[in-house]
Amino acid sequence: MSQRFGWTRGAAALLLAGQLAACGSTPRIAYTAGEAAAATVPGMDLSVRAYADASDKTFTEMSARPENKKVPFAYLALSGGGGDGAYGAGLLNGWSESGKRPEFSLVSGVSTGALIAPFAFVGPEYDLVLKDIYTSGVASTLVQSPSVTNVLFGSGLFGDGRLRDLVRRYVTPDLLAAVAAQHAKGRRLLVVTTNLDSQRAVIWNMGAIATQGGPTALDLFADVLTASASIPAVFPPQFVDVQANGRAFQEMHVDGSVVTPVFTLPQSFLLRDERFKAGAKSDIYVIINGRLEPEFDLAQNNTLSIVEKSFTTASRARSRATLASTYAFTRANGIGFNLAYIDEGAPNTSNARGFDTAYMRNLYERGYEAGRSGTFWRKNVPVAPLVKAVAEAQ
């Protein structure tokens, strides 16, 4: 396969490998559900992570509290989408060029959104780095020379650690220091992974990790970003060293979008924040690195096509459902809702897939021009095609 290899085709490859993968898997140290619940990351504060479905009180230390209370509360949520993250990167950089991009109080990222999130968080001074990640062609190396043997023996179709190597190339001590400095001001950077052992989403407080400093923090920071973007079967999972009750073991973490395509904090938690209660100016900005509207395209009667179509359909449906609930919350609480996603006029992924460099550069430029124009935000969630057609006919 070539650079045109798609994320969902990797998942299909795992399904085809099927039962053989279990035979070649690497043994792990077993641990109990009780130990999982008590597990902590050695050398890190308890505030560095929490389960997404935990109590509201668990998120208290993850709340953004900017020092300057007069600055409007701005929350940026970045979705998954593989190579389509080029659109979000371009949009952010174009937004910077327009001079209207705010300083975000809180940034969350899932999958490719997690790779964008640290650079969006620290500010426009990292725009060139963000552009390099998605347009230089380095991303295309992620999907070169796939190996089904890697799938069979438990490491993923591209199982040689190349995704982590790419992440580590951009996660530097300087970046960590910049994230820590912004965290100290009360701003927050959150990244989502999926703990496959516990079958739950984990929210990582990346600023808290960065604040710890040193090689251990740098490695964990890179591991979390890599895990969030590690789609099962395509890239190997990331193992996080933890301990509980005097025992050391490892948790298996994969792509955050397995659980949620885009993350916003629990509504009940947001309602506890006095800024919302006081009616202060607040905005939620959601960038979907992909398409939202269903598209008609005749499915081929073969396994790969059926699996790929199924994954795409499910992902878009979940994204729309998440956005609908977020939109309802913002309307009920007087918060500004702003949505951006790849529109119908963009190049179709059926013709150029995944990390194809030309495709990503095209998407980046579309995002950049949209961001620079300042007219890219949609104030509601797109309706289903049938509803839209009926509305237009009336």
CSV table of C-alpha atoms in Angstrom, one decimal:
chain,number,residue,atom,x,y,z
A,1,MET,CA,0.0,0.0,0.0
A,2,SER,CA,1.1,3.6,-0.4
A,3,GLN,CA,0.6,7.0,1.2
A,4,ARG,CA,-3.1,6.8,0.2
A,5,PHE,CA,-3.6,4.2,2.9
A,6,GLY,CA,-6.7,5.2,5.0
A,7,TRP,CA,-7.2,4.8,8.7
A,8,THR,CA,-10.3,2.6,8.4
A,9,ARG,CA,-8.5,0.3,6.0
A,10,GLY,CA,-6.1,-0.4,8.8
A,11,ALA,CA,-9.0,-1.4,11.1
A,12,ALA,CA,-10.3,-3.7,8.3
A,13,ALA,CA,-6.9,-5.3,8.1
A,14,LEU,CA,-7.2,-6.3,11.7
A,15,LEU,CA,-10.6,-7.8,11.2
A,16,LEU,CA,-9.2,-9.9,8.4
A,17,ALA,CA,-6.3,-11.0,10.6
A,18,GLY,CA,-9.0,-12.0,13.1
A,19,GLN,CA,-8.3,-15.0,15.3
A,20,LEU,CA,-4.6,-15.2,14.3
A,21,ALA,CA,-3.8,-12.0,16.2
A,22,ALA,CA,-4.7,-13.5,19.5
A,23,CYS,CA,-2.3,-16.4,18.9
A,24,GLY,CA,0.7,-14.1,18.5
A,25,SER,CA,0.0,-11.5,21.2
A,26,THR,CA,2.7,-10.6,23.7
A,27,PRO,CA,1.9,-11.7,27.3
A,28,ARG,CA,1.3,-9.0,29.9
A,29,ILE,CA,1.4,-8.7,33.6
A,30,ALA,CA,-2.1,-9.3,34.9
A,31,TYR,CA,-3.8,-7.0,37.3
A,32,THR,CA,-7.2,-6.7,38.9
A,33,ALA,CA,-10.0,-4.2,38.6
A,34,GLY,CA,-9.3,-3.0,42.1
A,35,GLU,CA,-5.7,-2.3,41.2
A,36,ALA,CA,-6.8,-0.6,38.0
A,37,ALA,CA,-9.0,1.7,40.1
A,38,ALA,CA,-6.1,2.6,42.4
A,39,ALA,CA,-3.4,2.9,39.8
A,40,THR,CA,-1.2,6.0,39.7
A,41,VAL,CA,1.6,7.1,37.5
A,42,PRO,CA,4.9,7.0,39.3
A,43,GLY,CA,6.4,10.4,40.0
A,44,MET,CA,3.2,12.2,39.0
A,45,ASP,CA,0.6,14.0,41.0
A,46,LEU,CA,-2.9,12.6,41.1
A,47,SER,CA,-4.1,15.6,39.2
A,48,VAL,CA,-2.5,14.5,35.9
A,49,ARG,CA,-5.4,12.3,34.9
A,50,ALA,CA,-9.0,11.2,35.6
A,51,TYR,CA,-11.6,9.0,34.0
A,52,ALA,CA,-14.0,10.9,31.8
A,53,ASP,CA,-17.0,9.4,33.6
A,54,ALA,CA,-15.7,10.2,37.1
A,55,SER,CA,-17.4,12.4,39.6
A,56,ASP,CA,-17.7,16.2,38.9
A,57,LYS,CA,-15.4,16.8,41.9
A,58,THR,CA,-12.6,14.9,40.1
A,59,PHE,CA,-12.4,17.6,37.5
A,60,THR,CA,-11.9,20.5,39.9
A,61,GLU,CA,-8.2,20.8,39.3
A,62,MET,CA,-8.7,20.4,35.6
A,63,SER,CA,-10.9,23.5,35.4
A,64,ALA,CA,-9.4,26.5,33.5
A,65,ARG,CA,-9.0,29.5,35.8
A,66,PRO,CA,-7.1,32.2,33.9
A,67,GLU,CA,-5.4,34.8,36.1
A,68,ASN,CA,-7.0,37.6,34.2
A,69,LYS,CA,-10.7,37.3,35.1
A,70,LYS,CA,-11.6,40.0,32.5
A,71,VAL,CA,-10.5,37.7,29.6
A,72,PRO,CA,-13.5,36.0,28.1
A,73,PHE,CA,-13.6,32.2,28.7
A,74,ALA,CA,-12.8,30.4,25.4
A,75,TYR,CA,-12.9,26.7,25.1
A,76,LEU,CA,-11.3,25.0,22.0
A,77,ALA,CA,-12.2,21.3,21.3
A,78,LEU,CA,-10.3,19.5,18.6
A,79,SER,CA,-11.6,16.2,17.1
A,80,GLY,CA,-10.0,13.2,15.6
A,81,GLY,CA,-9.6,12.6,11.9
A,82,GLY,CA,-6.1,11.3,10.9
A,83,GLY,CA,-4.6,13.3,8.0
A,84,ASP,CA,-7.7,15.5,7.9
A,85,GLY,CA,-6.1,17.3,10.9
A,86,ALA,CA,-4.4,19.3,8.2
A,87,TYR,CA,-7.7,21.2,7.9
A,88,GLY,CA,-7.8,22.1,11.6
A,89,ALA,CA,-4.1,23.1,11.6
A,90,GLY,CA,-4.7,25.4,8.6
A,91,LEU,CA,-7.8,26.9,10.1
A,92,LEU,CA,-6.0,27.8,13.4
A,93,ASN,CA,-3.1,29.3,11.5
A,94,GLY,CA,-5.4,31.3,9.2
A,95,TRP,CA,-7.3,32.5,12.3
A,96,SER,CA,-4.0,33.7,13.8
A,97,GLU,CA,-3.4,35.6,10.5
A,98,SER,CA,-6.8,37.3,10.8
A,99,GLY,CA,-5.8,38.7,14.2
A,100,LYS,CA,-9.0,37.5,15.8
A,101,ARG,CA,-7.8,34.2,17.4
A,102,PRO,CA,-8.4,34.4,21.1
A,103,GLU,CA,-6.2,33.0,23.9
A,104,PHE,CA,-7.9,29.8,24.8
A,105,SER,CA,-8.7,29.2,28.5
A,106,LEU,CA,-9.1,25.5,27.8
A,107,VAL,CA,-8.0,23.2,24.9
A,108,SER,CA,-9.0,19.6,24.5
A,109,GLY,CA,-7.8,17.2,21.9
A,110,VAL,CA,-8.7,13.7,20.7
A,111,SER,CA,-6.6,11.6,18.3
A,112,THR,CA,-5.2,13.9,15.6
A,113,GLY,CA,-6.8,16.7,17.6
A,114,ALA,CA,-4.5,15.7,20.4
A,115,LEU,CA,-1.4,16.3,18.2
A,116,ILE,CA,-2.7,19.8,17.3
A,117,ALA,CA,-3.8,20.7,20.8
A,118,PRO,CA,-0.4,21.5,22.5
A,119,PHE,CA,0.5,23.9,19.7
A,120,ALA,CA,-2.9,25.5,19.7
A,121,PHE,CA,-2.7,25.9,23.5
A,122,VAL,CA,0.7,27.6,23.7
A,123,GLY,CA,-0.3,30.1,20.9
A,124,PRO,CA,0.5,31.4,17.4
A,125,GLU,CA,4.3,31.3,18.0
A,126,TYR,CA,4.0,27.6,17.2
A,127,ASP,CA,2.0,28.0,14.0
A,128,LEU,CA,4.9,27.2,11.8
A,129,VAL,CA,5.5,24.0,13.7
A,130,LEU,CA,1.9,23.0,13.3
A,131,LYS,CA,2.1,23.7,9.6
A,132,ASP,CA,5.2,21.6,9.3
A,133,ILE,CA,3.5,18.6,11.0
A,134,TYR,CA,0.7,18.5,8.4
A,135,THR,CA,2.3,19.8,5.2
A,136,SER,CA,6.0,18.9,5.1
A,137,GLY,CA,5.3,15.3,4.1
A,138,VAL,CA,6.7,13.8,7.3
A,139,ALA,CA,3.2,12.5,8.2
A,140,SER,CA,3.2,10.4,5.0
A,141,THR,CA,6.0,8.3,6.4
A,142,LEU,CA,3.6,7.0,9.1
A,143,VAL,CA,1.8,4.7,6.6
A,144,GLN,CA,4.7,3.5,4.4
A,145,SER,CA,5.5,-0.3,4.1
A,146,PRO,CA,2.6,-1.7,6.1
A,147,SER,CA,3.0,-5.2,7.5
A,148,VAL,CA,0.2,-7.7,8.2
A,149,THR,CA,2.8,-9.6,10.2
A,150,ASN,CA,2.9,-6.7,12.7
A,151,VAL,CA,-0.9,-7.1,13.2
A,152,LEU,CA,-0.6,-10.8,13.7
A,153,PHE,CA,2.0,-10.4,16.4
A,154,GLY,CA,0.3,-7.7,18.3
A,155,SER,CA,1.9,-4.4,17.3
A,156,GLY,CA,-0.3,-2.9,14.6
A,157,LEU,CA,-0.1,-2.6,10.8
A,158,PHE,CA,2.6,0.1,11.2
A,159,GLY,CA,4.1,-1.3,14.4
A,160,ASP,CA,7.7,-0.1,14.5
A,161,GLY,CA,7.1,2.9,16.7
A,162,ARG,CA,7.1,5.5,13.9
A,163,LEU,CA,4.1,7.4,15.3
A,164,ARG,CA,5.8,7.9,18.6
A,165,ASP,CA,9.0,8.9,16.8
A,166,LEU,CA,7.1,11.6,14.9
A,167,VAL,CA,5.5,12.8,18.1
A,168,ARG,CA,8.8,12.9,19.9
A,169,ARG,CA,10.3,14.9,17.1
A,170,TYR,CA,8.0,17.8,18.0
A,171,VAL,CA,7.5,17.3,21.7
A,172,THR,CA,10.6,19.1,22.9
A,173,PRO,CA,11.7,20.4,26.3
A,174,ASP,CA,10.9,24.0,25.1
A,175,LEU,CA,7.3,22.9,24.2
A,176,LEU,CA,7.0,21.3,27.7
A,177,ALA,CA,8.2,24.5,29.3
A,178,ALA,CA,5.8,26.6,27.3
A,179,VAL,CA,2.8,24.4,28.3
A,180,ALA,CA,3.9,24.5,31.9
A,181,ALA,CA,4.1,28.3,31.9
A,182,GLN,CA,0.6,28.6,30.5
A,183,HIS,CA,-0.7,26.0,33.0
A,184,ALA,CA,0.7,28.1,35.8
A,185,LYS,CA,-1.5,31.0,34.6
A,186,GLY,CA,-4.6,28.9,35.1
A,187,ARG,CA,-5.1,27.7,31.5
A,188,ARG,CA,-5.7,24.0,30.9
A,189,LEU,CA,-4.7,21.5,28.2
A,190,LEU,CA,-6.6,18.2,28.1
A,191,VAL,CA,-6.0,15.1,26.0
A,192,VAL,CA,-8.2,12.0,25.7
A,193,THR,CA,-7.0,8.4,25.5
A,194,THR,CA,-8.9,5.1,25.7
A,195,ASN,CA,-7.8,2.7,28.5
A,196,LEU,CA,-8.7,-0.7,26.8
A,197,ASP,CA,-8.2,-2.6,30.0
A,198,SER,CA,-10.9,-0.6,31.8
A,199,GLN,CA,-12.8,0.2,28.6
A,200,ARG,CA,-13.0,3.9,29.7
A,201,ALA,CA,-11.8,7.2,28.4
A,202,VAL,CA,-9.0,8.9,30.3
A,203,ILE,CA,-8.6,12.6,30.5
A,204,TRP,CA,-5.0,13.7,30.8
A,205,ASN,CA,-4.1,17.1,32.3
A,206,MET,CA,-1.1,17.8,30.1
A,207,GLY,CA,-0.1,21.0,31.8
A,208,ALA,CA,0.1,19.1,35.1
A,209,ILE,CA,2.4,16.6,33.4
A,210,ALA,CA,4.5,19.4,31.9
A,211,THR,CA,4.8,21.1,35.3
A,212,GLN,CA,6.6,18.1,36.7
A,213,GLY,CA,9.4,18.7,34.2
A,214,GLY,CA,12.4,16.5,33.3
A,215,PRO,CA,12.8,13.4,31.1
A,216,THR,CA,10.0,11.4,32.8
A,217,ALA,CA,7.5,14.1,32.1
A,218,LEU,CA,8.7,14.6,28.6
A,219,ASP,CA,8.3,10.8,27.9
A,220,LEU,CA,4.8,10.6,29.5
A,221,PHE,CA,3.7,13.7,27.5
A,222,ALA,CA,4.8,12.1,24.3
A,223,ASP,CA,3.3,8.7,25.3
A,224,VAL,CA,-0.1,10.3,25.9
A,225,LEU,CA,-0.2,12.2,22.6
A,226,THR,CA,0.9,9.0,20.8
A,227,ALA,CA,-1.7,6.9,22.6
A,228,SER,CA,-4.5,9.4,21.7
A,229,ALA,CA,-3.6,9.1,18.0
A,230,SER,CA,-3.0,5.3,18.0
A,231,ILE,CA,-6.0,3.9,16.2
A,232,PRO,CA,-6.2,0.1,17.0
A,233,ALA,CA,-4.8,-2.2,14.3
A,234,VAL,CA,-3.1,0.7,12.5
A,235,PHE,CA,-0.6,1.8,15.1
A,236,PRO,CA,0.5,-0.1,18.2
A,237,PRO,CA,-1.0,0.7,21.6
A,238,GLN,CA,0.9,2.7,24.1
A,239,PHE,CA,1.7,1.1,27.5
A,240,VAL,CA,1.7,3.4,30.5
A,241,ASP,CA,3.7,2.4,33.5
A,242,VAL,CA,1.5,2.6,36.7
A,243,GLN,CA,1.5,1.2,40.2
A,244,ALA,CA,-1.0,0.2,42.8
A,245,ASN,CA,-0.7,-1.6,46.2
A,246,GLY,CA,3.0,-1.9,45.8
A,247,ARG,CA,2.8,-3.6,42.4
A,248,ALA,CA,4.0,-2.2,39.1
A,249,PHE,CA,2.2,-3.0,35.8
A,250,GLN,CA,1.2,-1.4,32.6
A,251,GLU,CA,-2.1,-0.1,31.2
A,252,MET,CA,-2.9,-0.3,27.5
A,253,HIS,CA,-4.0,3.0,25.9
A,254,VAL,CA,-5.2,3.6,22.4
A,255,ASP,CA,-7.0,6.2,20.3
A,256,GLY,CA,-9.2,8.5,22.3
A,257,SER,CA,-11.8,8.6,19.5
A,258,VAL,CA,-12.7,4.9,20.3
A,259,VAL,CA,-14.8,6.4,23.1
A,260,THR,CA,-15.5,10.0,22.0
A,261,PRO,CA,-14.8,11.8,18.7
A,262,VAL,CA,-14.5,15.2,20.4
A,263,PHE,CA,-14.4,16.0,24.1
A,264,THR,CA,-16.1,18.7,26.1
A,265,LEU,CA,-16.3,18.7,29.9
A,266,PRO,CA,-19.3,17.2,31.7
A,267,GLN,CA,-22.3,19.5,31.7
A,268,SER,CA,-22.8,19.2,35.4
A,269,PHE,CA,-19.2,20.2,36.0
A,270,LEU,CA,-19.5,23.3,33.7
A,271,LEU,CA,-22.6,24.3,35.6
A,272,ARG,CA,-20.6,24.5,38.8
A,273,ASP,CA,-18.3,27.1,37.3
A,274,GLU,CA,-19.2,30.5,38.6
A,275,ARG,CA,-18.2,32.2,35.4
A,276,PHE,CA,-21.1,30.5,33.6
A,277,LYS,CA,-23.5,31.2,36.5
A,278,ALA,CA,-22.4,34.9,36.4
A,279,GLY,CA,-23.2,35.1,32.7
A,280,ALA,CA,-19.7,36.1,31.8
A,281,LYS,CA,-18.8,36.1,28.1
A,282,SER,CA,-18.0,32.4,27.2
A,283,ASP,CA,-17.5,30.6,23.9
A,284,ILE,CA,-17.0,27.0,22.9
A,285,TYR,CA,-15.2,26.5,19.6
A,286,VAL,CA,-15.3,23.0,18.1
A,287,ILE,CA,-13.1,22.0,15.1
A,288,ILE,CA,-14.1,18.7,13.5
A,289,ASN,CA,-11.2,17.4,11.5
A,290,GLY,CA,-13.5,15.7,9.0
A,291,ARG,CA,-16.9,15.8,7.4
A,292,LEU,CA,-20.2,15.7,9.2
A,293,GLU,CA,-22.9,15.3,6.6
A,294,PRO,CA,-23.6,11.9,5.2
A,295,GLU,CA,-22.6,11.5,1.6
A,296,PHE,CA,-24.0,9.2,-1.0
A,297,ASP,CA,-21.4,6.9,-2.5
A,298,LEU,CA,-22.2,3.4,-3.7
A,299,ALA,CA,-20.7,0.8,-1.4
A,300,GLN,CA,-18.8,-2.0,-3.0
A,301,ASN,CA,-19.8,-5.6,-2.1
A,302,ASN,CA,-16.5,-6.6,-0.5
A,303,THR,CA,-15.2,-6.8,3.0
A,304,LEU,CA,-12.8,-3.9,3.0
A,305,SER,CA,-15.4,-1.5,1.5
A,306,ILE,CA,-18.1,-2.6,3.9
A,307,VAL,CA,-15.9,-2.3,7.0
A,308,GLU,CA,-14.6,1.1,5.8
A,309,LYS,CA,-18.1,2.5,5.1
A,310,SER,CA,-19.3,1.2,8.4
A,311,PHE,CA,-16.6,2.9,10.4
A,312,THR,CA,-17.0,6.2,8.5
A,313,THR,CA,-20.8,6.1,9.0
A,314,ALA,CA,-20.5,5.3,12.7
A,315,SER,CA,-17.9,8.0,13.3
A,316,ARG,CA,-19.9,10.8,11.7
A,317,ALA,CA,-23.1,9.8,13.5
A,318,ARG,CA,-21.3,9.9,16.9
A,319,SER,CA,-19.8,13.2,16.0
A,320,ARG,CA,-23.2,14.7,15.2
A,321,ALA,CA,-24.7,13.3,18.4
A,322,THR,CA,-21.9,14.8,20.5
A,323,LEU,CA,-22.3,18.1,18.8
A,324,ALA,CA,-26.1,18.1,19.2
A,325,SER,CA,-25.8,17.7,23.0
A,326,THR,CA,-23.1,20.3,23.2
A,327,TYR,CA,-25.2,22.8,21.2
A,328,ALA,CA,-28.2,22.2,23.4
A,329,PHE,CA,-26.1,22.9,26.5
A,330,THR,CA,-24.7,26.1,25.1
A,331,ARG,CA,-28.2,27.3,24.1
A,332,ALA,CA,-29.5,26.6,27.6
A,333,ASN,CA,-26.7,28.4,29.3
A,334,GLY,CA,-26.1,31.4,27.2
A,335,ILE,CA,-22.7,30.2,25.9
A,336,GLY,CA,-21.5,30.9,22.3
A,337,PHE,CA,-21.5,27.9,20.1
A,338,ASN,CA,-19.0,27.9,17.2
A,339,LEU,CA,-18.5,24.9,14.9
A,340,ALA,CA,-16.1,24.3,11.9
A,341,TYR,CA,-15.7,21.2,9.8
A,342,ILE,CA,-14.6,20.1,6.3
A,343,ASP,CA,-17.3,21.2,3.9
A,344,GLU,CA,-18.7,19.5,0.8
A,345,GLY,CA,-16.4,21.5,-1.5
A,346,ALA,CA,-13.2,20.0,-0.1
A,347,PRO,CA,-11.4,17.1,-1.9
A,348,ASN,CA,-13.1,13.8,-1.2
A,349,THR,CA,-11.2,11.2,0.9
A,350,SER,CA,-12.4,8.5,-1.5
A,351,ASN,CA,-9.9,9.9,-4.0
A,352,ALA,CA,-7.0,10.8,-1.7
A,353,ARG,CA,-6.7,9.0,1.6
A,354,GLY,CA,-5.2,9.4,5.0
A,355,PHE,CA,-1.7,11.0,5.0
A,356,ASP,CA,-1.3,11.6,1.3
A,357,THR,CA,0.9,14.8,1.3
A,358,ALA,CA,-0.8,16.6,-1.6
A,359,TYR,CA,-4.2,15.9,-0.1
A,360,MET,CA,-3.1,17.2,3.3
A,361,ARG,CA,-1.6,20.4,1.8
A,362,ASN,CA,-4.8,21.0,-0.1
A,363,LEU,CA,-6.8,20.7,3.1
A,364,TYR,CA,-4.4,22.9,5.0
A,365,GLU,CA,-4.8,25.7,2.5
A,366,ARG,CA,-8.6,25.4,2.5
A,367,GLY,CA,-8.5,25.6,6.3
A,368,TYR,CA,-6.0,28.5,6.2
A,369,GLU,CA,-8.1,30.6,3.8
A,370,ALA,CA,-11.3,29.9,5.8
A,371,GLY,CA,-9.5,30.9,9.1
A,372,ARG,CA,-8.1,34.1,7.5
A,373,SER,CA,-11.5,35.1,6.2
A,374,GLY,CA,-13.0,35.0,9.6
A,375,THR,CA,-16.3,33.7,8.3
A,376,PHE,CA,-15.8,30.0,8.9
A,377,TRP,CA,-17.8,29.5,12.1
A,378,ARG,CA,-21.2,27.9,12.0
A,379,LYS,CA,-23.5,28.7,14.8
A,380,ASN,CA,-25.5,25.4,14.8
A,381,VAL,CA,-25.2,21.8,14.0
A,382,PRO,CA,-25.9,20.7,10.4
A,383,VAL,CA,-29.2,18.9,9.9
A,384,ALA,CA,-29.6,15.5,8.2
A,385,PRO,CA,-29.9,15.7,4.4
A,386,LEU,CA,-33.5,14.6,4.3
A,387,VAL,CA,-34.5,17.3,6.8
A,388,LYS,CA,-32.5,19.8,4.8
A,389,ALA,CA,-34.1,18.8,1.5
A,390,VAL,CA,-37.6,19.2,3.0
A,391,ALA,CA,-36.8,22.6,4.5
A,392,GLU,CA,-35.4,23.8,1.1
A,393,ALA,CA,-38.4,22.6,-0.7
A,394,GLN,CA,-40.8,24.5,1.5
